[in-house]
Coordinates of C-alpha atoms in Angstrom, one line a residue:
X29 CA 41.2 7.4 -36.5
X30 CA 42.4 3.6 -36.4
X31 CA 39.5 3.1 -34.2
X32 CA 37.1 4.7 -35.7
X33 CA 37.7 2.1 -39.0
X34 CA 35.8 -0.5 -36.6
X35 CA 33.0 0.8 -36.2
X36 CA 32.1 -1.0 -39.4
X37 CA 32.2 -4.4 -37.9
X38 CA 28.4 -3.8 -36.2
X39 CA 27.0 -4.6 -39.7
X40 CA 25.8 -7.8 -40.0
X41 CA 26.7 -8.0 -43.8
X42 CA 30.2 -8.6 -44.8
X43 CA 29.6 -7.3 -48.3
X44 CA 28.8 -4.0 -46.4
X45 CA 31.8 -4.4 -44.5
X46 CA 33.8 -4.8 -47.2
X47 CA 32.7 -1.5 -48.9
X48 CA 33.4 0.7 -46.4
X49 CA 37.2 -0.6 -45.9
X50 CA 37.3 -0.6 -49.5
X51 CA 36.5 3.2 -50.3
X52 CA 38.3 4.4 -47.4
X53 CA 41.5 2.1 -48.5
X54 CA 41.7 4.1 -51.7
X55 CA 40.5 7.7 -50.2
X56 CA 43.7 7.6 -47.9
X57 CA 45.9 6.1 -50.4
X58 CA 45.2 8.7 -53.1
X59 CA 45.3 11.9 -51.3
X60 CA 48.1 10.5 -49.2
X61 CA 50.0 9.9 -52.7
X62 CA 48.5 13.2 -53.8
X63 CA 50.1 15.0 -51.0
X64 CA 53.7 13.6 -51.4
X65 CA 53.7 14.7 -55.3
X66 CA 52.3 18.1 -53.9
X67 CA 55.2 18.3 -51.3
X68 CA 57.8 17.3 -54.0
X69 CA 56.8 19.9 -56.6
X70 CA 57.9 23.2 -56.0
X71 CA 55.1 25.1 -58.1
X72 CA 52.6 23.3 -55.8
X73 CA 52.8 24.4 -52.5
X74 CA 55.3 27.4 -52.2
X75 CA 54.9 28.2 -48.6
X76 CA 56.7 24.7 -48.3
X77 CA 59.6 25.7 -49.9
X78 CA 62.4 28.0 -49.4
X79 CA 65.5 29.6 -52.1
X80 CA 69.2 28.3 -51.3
X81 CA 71.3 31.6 -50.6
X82 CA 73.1 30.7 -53.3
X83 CA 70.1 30.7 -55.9
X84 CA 70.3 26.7 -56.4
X85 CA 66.8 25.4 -57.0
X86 CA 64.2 25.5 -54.4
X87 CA 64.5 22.7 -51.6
X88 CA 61.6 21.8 -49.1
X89 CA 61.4 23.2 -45.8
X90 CA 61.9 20.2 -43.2
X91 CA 60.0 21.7 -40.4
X92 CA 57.1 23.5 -42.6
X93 CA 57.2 19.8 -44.2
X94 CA 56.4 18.2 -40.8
X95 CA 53.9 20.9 -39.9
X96 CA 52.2 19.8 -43.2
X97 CA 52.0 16.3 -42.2
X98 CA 50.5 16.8 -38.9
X99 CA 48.0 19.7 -39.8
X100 CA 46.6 16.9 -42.3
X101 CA 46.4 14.2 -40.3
X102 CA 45.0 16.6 -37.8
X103 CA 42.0 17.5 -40.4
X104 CA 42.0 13.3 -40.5
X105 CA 41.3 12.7 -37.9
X106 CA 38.7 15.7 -36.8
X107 CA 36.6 15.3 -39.7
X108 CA 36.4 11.3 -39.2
X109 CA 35.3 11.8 -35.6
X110 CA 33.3 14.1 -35.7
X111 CA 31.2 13.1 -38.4
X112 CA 31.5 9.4 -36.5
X113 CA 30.4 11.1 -33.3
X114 CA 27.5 12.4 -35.4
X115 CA 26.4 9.0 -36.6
X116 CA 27.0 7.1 -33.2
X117 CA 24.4 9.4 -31.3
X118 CA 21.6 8.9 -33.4
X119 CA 19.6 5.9 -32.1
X120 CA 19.4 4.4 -35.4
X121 CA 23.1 3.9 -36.0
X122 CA 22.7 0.8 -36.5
X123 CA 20.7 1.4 -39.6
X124 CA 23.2 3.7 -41.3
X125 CA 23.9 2.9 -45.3
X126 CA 26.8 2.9 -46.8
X127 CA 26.0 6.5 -48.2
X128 CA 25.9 7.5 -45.2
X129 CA 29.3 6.3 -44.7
X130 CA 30.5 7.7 -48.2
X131 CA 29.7 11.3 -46.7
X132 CA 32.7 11.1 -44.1
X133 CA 34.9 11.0 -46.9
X134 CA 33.1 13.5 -49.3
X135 CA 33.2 16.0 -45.9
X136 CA 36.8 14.7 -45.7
X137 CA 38.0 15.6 -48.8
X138 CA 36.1 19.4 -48.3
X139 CA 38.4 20.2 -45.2
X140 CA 41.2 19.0 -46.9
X141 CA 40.5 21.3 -49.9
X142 CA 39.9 24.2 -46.9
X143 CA 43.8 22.9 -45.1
X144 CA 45.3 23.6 -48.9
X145 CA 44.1 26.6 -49.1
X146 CA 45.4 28.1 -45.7
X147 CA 41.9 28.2 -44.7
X148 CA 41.7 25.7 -42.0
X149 CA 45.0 25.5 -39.5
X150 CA 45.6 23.0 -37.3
X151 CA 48.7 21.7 -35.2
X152 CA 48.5 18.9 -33.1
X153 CA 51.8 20.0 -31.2
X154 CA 49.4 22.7 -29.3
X155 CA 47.4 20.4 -27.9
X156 CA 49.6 19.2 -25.1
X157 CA 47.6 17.5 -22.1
X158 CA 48.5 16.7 -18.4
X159 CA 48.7 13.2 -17.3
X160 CA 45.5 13.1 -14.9
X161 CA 43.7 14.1 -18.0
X162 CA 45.0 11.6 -20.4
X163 CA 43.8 8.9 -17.5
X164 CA 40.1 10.5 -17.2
X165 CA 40.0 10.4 -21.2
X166 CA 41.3 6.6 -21.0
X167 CA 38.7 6.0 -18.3
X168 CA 35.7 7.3 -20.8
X169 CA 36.9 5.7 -23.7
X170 CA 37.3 2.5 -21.7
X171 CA 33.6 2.8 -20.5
X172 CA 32.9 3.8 -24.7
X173 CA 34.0 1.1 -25.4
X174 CA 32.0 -1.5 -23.2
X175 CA 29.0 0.1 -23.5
X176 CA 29.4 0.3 -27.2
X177 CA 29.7 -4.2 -26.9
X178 CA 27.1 -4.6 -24.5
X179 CA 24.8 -2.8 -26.6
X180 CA 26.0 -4.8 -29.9
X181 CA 25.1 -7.8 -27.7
X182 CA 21.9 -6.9 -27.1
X183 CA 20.8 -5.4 -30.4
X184 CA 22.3 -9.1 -31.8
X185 CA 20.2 -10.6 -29.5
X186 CA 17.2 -8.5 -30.1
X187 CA 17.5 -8.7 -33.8
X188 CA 18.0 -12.5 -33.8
X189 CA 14.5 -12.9 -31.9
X190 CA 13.2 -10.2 -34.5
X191 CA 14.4 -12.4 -37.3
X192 CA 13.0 -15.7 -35.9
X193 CA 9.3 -14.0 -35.3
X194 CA 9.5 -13.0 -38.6
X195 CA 10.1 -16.3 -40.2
X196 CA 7.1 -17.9 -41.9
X197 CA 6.8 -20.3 -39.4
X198 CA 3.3 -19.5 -38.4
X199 CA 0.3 -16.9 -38.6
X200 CA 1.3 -14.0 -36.9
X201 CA -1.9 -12.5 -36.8
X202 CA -3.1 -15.6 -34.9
X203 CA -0.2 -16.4 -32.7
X204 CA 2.9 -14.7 -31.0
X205 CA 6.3 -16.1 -29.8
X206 CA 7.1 -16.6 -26.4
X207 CA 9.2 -19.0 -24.7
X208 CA 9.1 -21.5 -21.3
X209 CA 10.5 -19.2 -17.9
X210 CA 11.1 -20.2 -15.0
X211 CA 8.6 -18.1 -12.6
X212 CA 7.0 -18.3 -8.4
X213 CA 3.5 -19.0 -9.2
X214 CA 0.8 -19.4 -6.7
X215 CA -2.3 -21.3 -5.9
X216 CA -5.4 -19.4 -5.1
X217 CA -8.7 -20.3 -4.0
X218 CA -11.3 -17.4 -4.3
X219 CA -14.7 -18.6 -2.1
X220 CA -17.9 -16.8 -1.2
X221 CA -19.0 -16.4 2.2
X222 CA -20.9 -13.9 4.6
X223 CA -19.6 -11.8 7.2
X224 CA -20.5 -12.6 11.1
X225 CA -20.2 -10.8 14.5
X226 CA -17.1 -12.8 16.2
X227 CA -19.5 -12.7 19.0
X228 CA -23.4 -12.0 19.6
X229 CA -25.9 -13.1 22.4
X230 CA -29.6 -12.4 22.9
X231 CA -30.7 -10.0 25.8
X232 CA -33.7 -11.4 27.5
X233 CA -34.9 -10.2 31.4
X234 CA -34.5 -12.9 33.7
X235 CA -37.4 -11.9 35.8
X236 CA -40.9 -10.9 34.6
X237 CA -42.4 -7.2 35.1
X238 CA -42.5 -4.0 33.3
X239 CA -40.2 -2.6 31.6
X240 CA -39.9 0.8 33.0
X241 CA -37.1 2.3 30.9
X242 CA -34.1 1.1 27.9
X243 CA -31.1 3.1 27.4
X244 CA -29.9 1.9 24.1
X245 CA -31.3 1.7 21.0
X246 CA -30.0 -0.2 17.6
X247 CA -26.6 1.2 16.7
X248 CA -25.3 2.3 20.0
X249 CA -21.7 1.1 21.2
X250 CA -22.2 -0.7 24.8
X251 CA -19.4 -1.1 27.2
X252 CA -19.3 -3.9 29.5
X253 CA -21.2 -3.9 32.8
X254 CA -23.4 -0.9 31.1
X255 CA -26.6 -0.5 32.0
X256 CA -29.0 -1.3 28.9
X257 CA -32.2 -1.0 31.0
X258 CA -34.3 -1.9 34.3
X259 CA -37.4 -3.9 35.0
X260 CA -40.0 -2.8 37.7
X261 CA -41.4 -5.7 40.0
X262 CA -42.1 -4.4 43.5
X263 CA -43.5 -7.8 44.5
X264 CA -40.0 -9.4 44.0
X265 CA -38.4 -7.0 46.3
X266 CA -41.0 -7.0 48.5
X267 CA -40.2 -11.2 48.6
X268 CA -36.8 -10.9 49.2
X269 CA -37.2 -8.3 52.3
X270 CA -39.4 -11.2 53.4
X271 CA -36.6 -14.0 52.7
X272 CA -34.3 -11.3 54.8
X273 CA -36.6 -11.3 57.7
X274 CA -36.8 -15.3 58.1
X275 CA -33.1 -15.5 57.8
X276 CA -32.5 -13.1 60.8
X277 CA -35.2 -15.2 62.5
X278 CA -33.5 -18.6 61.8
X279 CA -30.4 -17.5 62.5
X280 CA -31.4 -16.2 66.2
X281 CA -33.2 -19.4 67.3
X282 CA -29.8 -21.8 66.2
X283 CA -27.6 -19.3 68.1
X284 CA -29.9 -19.7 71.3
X285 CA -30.7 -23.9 71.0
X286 CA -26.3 -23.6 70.6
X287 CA -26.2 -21.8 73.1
X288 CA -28.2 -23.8 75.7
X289 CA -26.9 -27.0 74.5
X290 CA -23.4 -26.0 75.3
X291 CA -24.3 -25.0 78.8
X292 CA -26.7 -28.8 79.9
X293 CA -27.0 -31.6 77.2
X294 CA -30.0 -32.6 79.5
X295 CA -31.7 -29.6 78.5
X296 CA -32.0 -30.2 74.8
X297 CA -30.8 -32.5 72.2
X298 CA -28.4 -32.4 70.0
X299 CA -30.9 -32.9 66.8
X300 CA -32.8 -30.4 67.9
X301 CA -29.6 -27.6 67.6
X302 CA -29.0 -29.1 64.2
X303 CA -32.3 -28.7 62.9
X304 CA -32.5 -24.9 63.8
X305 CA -28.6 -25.0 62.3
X306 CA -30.3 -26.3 59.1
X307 CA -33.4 -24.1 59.3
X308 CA -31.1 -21.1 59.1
X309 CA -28.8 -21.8 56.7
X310 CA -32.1 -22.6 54.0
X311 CA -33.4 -19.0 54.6
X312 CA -29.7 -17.7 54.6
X313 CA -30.0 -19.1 51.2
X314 CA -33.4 -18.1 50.4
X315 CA -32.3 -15.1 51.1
X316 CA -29.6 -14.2 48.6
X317 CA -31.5 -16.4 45.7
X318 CA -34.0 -13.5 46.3
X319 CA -31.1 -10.7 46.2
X320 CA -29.7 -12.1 43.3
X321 CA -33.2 -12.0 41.7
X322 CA -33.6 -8.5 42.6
X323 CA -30.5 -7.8 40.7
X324 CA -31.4 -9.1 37.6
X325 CA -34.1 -6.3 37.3
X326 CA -31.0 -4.3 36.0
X327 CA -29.8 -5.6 32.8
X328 CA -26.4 -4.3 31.9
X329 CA -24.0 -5.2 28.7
X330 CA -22.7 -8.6 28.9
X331 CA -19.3 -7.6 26.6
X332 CA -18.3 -4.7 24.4
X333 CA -20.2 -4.2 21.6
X334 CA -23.1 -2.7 19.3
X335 CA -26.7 -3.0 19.2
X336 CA -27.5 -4.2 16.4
X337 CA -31.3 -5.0 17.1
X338 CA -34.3 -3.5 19.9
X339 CA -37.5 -6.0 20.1
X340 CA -39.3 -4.3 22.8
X341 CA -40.5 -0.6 23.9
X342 CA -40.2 0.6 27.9
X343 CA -43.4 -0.6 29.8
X344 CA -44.3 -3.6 28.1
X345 CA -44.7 -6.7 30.1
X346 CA -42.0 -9.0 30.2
X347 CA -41.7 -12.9 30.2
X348 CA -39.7 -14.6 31.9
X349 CA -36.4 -15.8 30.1
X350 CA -35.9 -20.1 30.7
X351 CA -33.2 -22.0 29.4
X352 CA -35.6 -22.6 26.6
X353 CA -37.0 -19.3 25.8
X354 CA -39.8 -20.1 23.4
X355 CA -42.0 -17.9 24.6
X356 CA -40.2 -15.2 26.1
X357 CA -38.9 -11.9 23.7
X358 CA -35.6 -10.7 23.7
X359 CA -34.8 -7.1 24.7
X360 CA -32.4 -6.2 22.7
X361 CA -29.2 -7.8 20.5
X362 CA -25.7 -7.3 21.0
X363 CA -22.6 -8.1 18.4
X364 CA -18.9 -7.8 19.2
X365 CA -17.3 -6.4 16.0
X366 CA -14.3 -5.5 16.8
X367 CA -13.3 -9.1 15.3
X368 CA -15.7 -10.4 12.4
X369 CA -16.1 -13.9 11.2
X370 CA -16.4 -15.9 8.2
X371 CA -17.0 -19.1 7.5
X372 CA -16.5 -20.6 3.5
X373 CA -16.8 -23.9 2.3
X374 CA -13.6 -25.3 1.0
X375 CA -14.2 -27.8 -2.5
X376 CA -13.0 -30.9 -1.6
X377 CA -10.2 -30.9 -4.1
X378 CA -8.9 -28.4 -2.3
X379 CA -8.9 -29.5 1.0
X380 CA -5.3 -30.5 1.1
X381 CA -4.2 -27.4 1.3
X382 CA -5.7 -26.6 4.4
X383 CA -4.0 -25.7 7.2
X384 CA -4.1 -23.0 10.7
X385 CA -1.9 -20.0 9.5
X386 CA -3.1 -19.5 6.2
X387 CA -2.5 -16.1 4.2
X388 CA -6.5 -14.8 3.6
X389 CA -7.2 -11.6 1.9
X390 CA -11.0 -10.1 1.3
X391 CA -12.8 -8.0 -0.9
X392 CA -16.3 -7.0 0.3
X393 CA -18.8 -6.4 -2.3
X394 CA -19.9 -3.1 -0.3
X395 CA -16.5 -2.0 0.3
X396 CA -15.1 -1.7 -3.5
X397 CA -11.4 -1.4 -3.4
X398 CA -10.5 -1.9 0.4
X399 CA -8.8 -5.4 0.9
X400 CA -9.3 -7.0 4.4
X401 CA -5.5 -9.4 5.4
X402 CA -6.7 -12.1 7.7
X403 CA -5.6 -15.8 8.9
X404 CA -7.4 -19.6 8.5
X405 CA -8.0 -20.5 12.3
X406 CA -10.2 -23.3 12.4
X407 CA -11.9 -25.9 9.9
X408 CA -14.2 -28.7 10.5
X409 CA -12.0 -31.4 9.3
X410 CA -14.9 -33.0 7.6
X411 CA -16.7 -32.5 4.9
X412 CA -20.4 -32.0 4.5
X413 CA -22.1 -35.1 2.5
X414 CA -24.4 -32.5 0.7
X415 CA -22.2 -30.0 -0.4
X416 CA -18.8 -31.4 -0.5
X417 CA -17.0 -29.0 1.2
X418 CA -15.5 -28.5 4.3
X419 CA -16.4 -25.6 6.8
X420 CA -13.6 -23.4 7.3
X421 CA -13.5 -20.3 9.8
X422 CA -11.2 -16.8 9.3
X423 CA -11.3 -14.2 11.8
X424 CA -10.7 -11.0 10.3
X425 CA -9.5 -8.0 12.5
X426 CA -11.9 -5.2 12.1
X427 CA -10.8 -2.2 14.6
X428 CA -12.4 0.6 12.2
X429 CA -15.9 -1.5 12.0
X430 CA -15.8 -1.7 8.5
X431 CA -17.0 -4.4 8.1
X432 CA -20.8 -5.0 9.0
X433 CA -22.4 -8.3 10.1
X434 CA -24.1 -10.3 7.1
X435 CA -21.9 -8.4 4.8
X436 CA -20.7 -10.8 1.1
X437 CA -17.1 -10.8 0.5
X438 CA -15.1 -13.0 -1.3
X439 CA -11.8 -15.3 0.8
X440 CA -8.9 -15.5 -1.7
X441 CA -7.0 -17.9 0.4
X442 CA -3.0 -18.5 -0.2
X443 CA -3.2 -22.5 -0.7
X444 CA 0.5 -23.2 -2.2
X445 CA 3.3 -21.2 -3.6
X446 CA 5.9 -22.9 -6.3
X447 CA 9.1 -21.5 -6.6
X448 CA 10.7 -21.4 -9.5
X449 CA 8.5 -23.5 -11.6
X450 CA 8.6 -24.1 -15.5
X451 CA 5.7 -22.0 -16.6
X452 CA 3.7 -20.9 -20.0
X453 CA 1.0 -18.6 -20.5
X454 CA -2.4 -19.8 -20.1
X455 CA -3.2 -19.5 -24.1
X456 CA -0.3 -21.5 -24.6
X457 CA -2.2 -24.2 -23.3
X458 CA -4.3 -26.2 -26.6
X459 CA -6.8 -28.8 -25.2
X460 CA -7.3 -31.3 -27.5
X461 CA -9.8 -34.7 -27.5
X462 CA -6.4 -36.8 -26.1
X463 CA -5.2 -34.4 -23.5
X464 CA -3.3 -31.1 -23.5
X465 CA -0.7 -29.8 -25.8
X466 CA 1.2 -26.9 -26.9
X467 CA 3.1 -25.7 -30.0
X468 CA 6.8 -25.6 -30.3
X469 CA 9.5 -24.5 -32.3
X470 CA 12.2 -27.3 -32.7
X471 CA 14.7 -27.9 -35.3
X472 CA 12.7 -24.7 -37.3
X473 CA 9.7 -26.4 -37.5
X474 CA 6.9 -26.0 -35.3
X475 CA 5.9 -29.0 -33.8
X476 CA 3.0 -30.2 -31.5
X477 CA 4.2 -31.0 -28.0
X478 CA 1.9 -33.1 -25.4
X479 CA 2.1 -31.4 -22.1
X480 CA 0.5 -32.6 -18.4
X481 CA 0.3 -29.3 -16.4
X482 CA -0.7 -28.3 -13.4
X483 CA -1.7 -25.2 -10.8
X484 CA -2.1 -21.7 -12.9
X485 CA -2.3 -18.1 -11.7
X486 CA -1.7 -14.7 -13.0
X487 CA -2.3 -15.7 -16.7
X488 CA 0.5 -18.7 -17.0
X489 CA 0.1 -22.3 -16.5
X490 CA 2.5 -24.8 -14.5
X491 CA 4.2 -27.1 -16.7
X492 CA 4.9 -30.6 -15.0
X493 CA 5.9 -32.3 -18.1
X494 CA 6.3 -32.0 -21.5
X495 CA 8.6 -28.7 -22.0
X496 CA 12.4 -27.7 -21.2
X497 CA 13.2 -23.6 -20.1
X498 CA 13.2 -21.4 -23.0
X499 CA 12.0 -23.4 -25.7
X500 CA 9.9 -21.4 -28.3
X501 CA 6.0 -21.5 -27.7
X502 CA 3.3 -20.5 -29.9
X503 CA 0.8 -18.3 -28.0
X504 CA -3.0 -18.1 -29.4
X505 CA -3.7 -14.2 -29.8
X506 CA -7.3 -14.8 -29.2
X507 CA -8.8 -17.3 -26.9
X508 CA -11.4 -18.8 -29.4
X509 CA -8.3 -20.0 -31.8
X510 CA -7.2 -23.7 -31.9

């Protein structure tokens, strides 16, 4: 019951505070004095008194006395409790008048009425409890108790913020309170680009003829070494049987001219073996420049890959492919896109923060809600006079072929991260005609702060200068608001 009277102290008011001790001062005083005159007076309470066997006047009953006593503080300290108990797990507690508190002793003063009457029995001598449960009941009330302060705490802290945003201070319909953190902020750049094959290459045939049949068409996957399709020229294998033939020939003169020369010197000269030595080893040559020919009528799949474009249909003539190939038509267009790459051009305010390594992530514009993790690999290091920027390449792994060739996404590449930074939101932020500034509560007046800041992301702004950790900031509810 003695702890129970403290509950009180959450109020904030002292005149509140003062009530409640006051009325329940006098409640315990007055029935306690009302009980004593009741035990003392014979005609009150008889069951509390007993005749002498001698017929003296009645005396009181020591032990009905003391069973008095403690069936009252008993009703005390139940009624007190419970109607505490009652308060306490309502959310609002907090909130409760000082009628509310006024009740406990109205309800009070009911049971007592009840214990006079013989209506309501208690005695506290019954309930007798073990030692391991009077230590698990001071284990709860201990953890009552703190969580009963740590929840004072925060309400004191809560309410205090409450009673500062409530202050007439400024507009609350135009601004709201906030205050300078501490937070990691990171520095994004988000740049357009398009989507390229890691690798693609140009079929053309390397000999002329018809083409008598093609394999592929656009949108198969090729493996390497396959065989795309074959070019008939029966006058270029008709050339290199030829080229065969005057290699065999060649080579049987040298070994005979050898062969004599080794047995008389007289006979023939020595220039004359090396001539047929040299005469051999041309059409040796000849020979497999032909073969090799030959096998270039077979055009097969230079890496893995997709076809991604056919120019020509089987038994059209085919050019020649040069080095230059102006006039010659491909056959067919191969991609490897297994790997995809994209090249963006970094603004050169950013170009500091460019280095191999760096955290990409794409969106495709085709691909809504898929996000693509890749690395910076290569960059230029130079910028381009036109546009100011400076090429930069990311390969992005693409093992499901999601990603197409000539697709848009955007590169939202990972420039900087600051830990720990003093940081504001972004409305926060006023621009004004002499540079940045931002509006502060000090000394309960709001004042206007210049601020430099810097990198922003996320909705906050990086304050360089200007503003200490949790100061009070105005906020701008609406963007168009000064």
């Amino acid at each position: 019951w003695i702890l129970d009277l403290f509950f009180p102290l959450t109020y904030s008011s002292f005149s509140r505070r003062a009530a409640f001790f006051a009325e329940m001062i006098v409640f315990v005083v007055n029935h306690i004095s009302a009980e004593r005159a009741a035990i003392g007076n014979p005609s009150s309470y008889t069951d509390f008194h007993h005749n002498s066997k001698d017929g003296e006047r009645d005396c009181p009953d020591p032990q009905k006395e003391r069973d008095f006593r403690e069936g009252f503080l008993g009703v005390i300290i139940l009624t007190v409790s419970d109607r505490f108990l009652s308060f306490f797990t309502h959310e609002s507690y907090k909130k409760v008048s000082f009628y509310d508190w006024h009740s406990i002793c109205l309800c009070l003063e009911h049971h007592i009425e009840l214990f006079r009457e013989g209506k309501m029995k208690f005695n506290i001598r019954e309930f007798r409890l073990s030692r391991k449960m009077l230590l698990i009941l001071g284990v709860v009330a201990t953890i009552f108790l703190v969580g009963v302060y740590f929840s004072h705490f925060r309400s004191t802290s809560a309410q205090a913020n409450v009673t500062l945003q409530k202050k007439t201070l400024f507009n609350q319909k135009r601004f709201r309170l906030s205050y300078v953190k501490r937070r990691s902020l990171e520095r994004w750049a988000v740049i357009p680009g398009i989507v390229h094959a890691f690798r693609k290459a140009k079929i053309y045939a390397h000999v002329p003829g018809y083409l008598k049949f093609l394999n592929v068409d656009k949108g198969d996957f090729v493996r390497r070494g396959q065989v795309l399709a074959y070019i008939y020229d029966p006058e270029l294998y008709q050339s290199y049987q030829k080229s065969l033939a005057e290699a065999e020939i060649a080579k049987i003169t040298f070994e005979r001219k050898k062969k004599v020369w080794e047995g008389d010197h007289r006979v023939i000269s020595l220039e004359n073996v090396q001539k047929a030595e040299a005469l051999f080893r041309e059409k040796e040559a000849k020979a497999k420049y032909d073969h090799e020919l030959v096998r270039y009528k077979t055009i097969v799949a230079p890496f893995d890959g997709i076809i991604t474009h056919r120019y020509i249909d089987p038994w059209n003539l085919i050019s020649e492919g040069t080095g230059t190939t102006g006039h010659a038509l491909p056959l067919l267009k191969e991609s490897y896109v297994d790997m995809m790459r994209l090249y963006v051009g970094v603004p050169e305010n950013e170009v500091r923060y460019i280095r191999r390594g760096l955290r990409v992530w794409l969106e495709a514009q085709g691909l809504k809600g898929r996000k693509f993790d890749a690395r910076v690999t290569r960059y230029d290091y130079a910028l381009d006079h036109e546009t100011r920027t400076m090429r930069t390449e990311i390969d992005i792994l693409n093992p499901d072929k999601a990603l197409m060739p000539r697709m848009y996404v955007w590169a939202h590449i990972l420039l900087k991260t600051y830990k720990n930074t003093l940081s504001i939101p972004k409305k926060a932020v006023i621009e004004g005609r002499h540079g940045d500034f931002a509006f502060v509560i000090r000394d309960g007046k709001v004042q206007q702060v210049p601020i430099v800041v810097g990198d922003e992301n996320g909705g906050y702004v990086q304050i360089l200068q200007g503003l200490t950790e949790n100061e009070p900031i105005l906020v701008k509810l609406h963007a168009t608001i000064y």
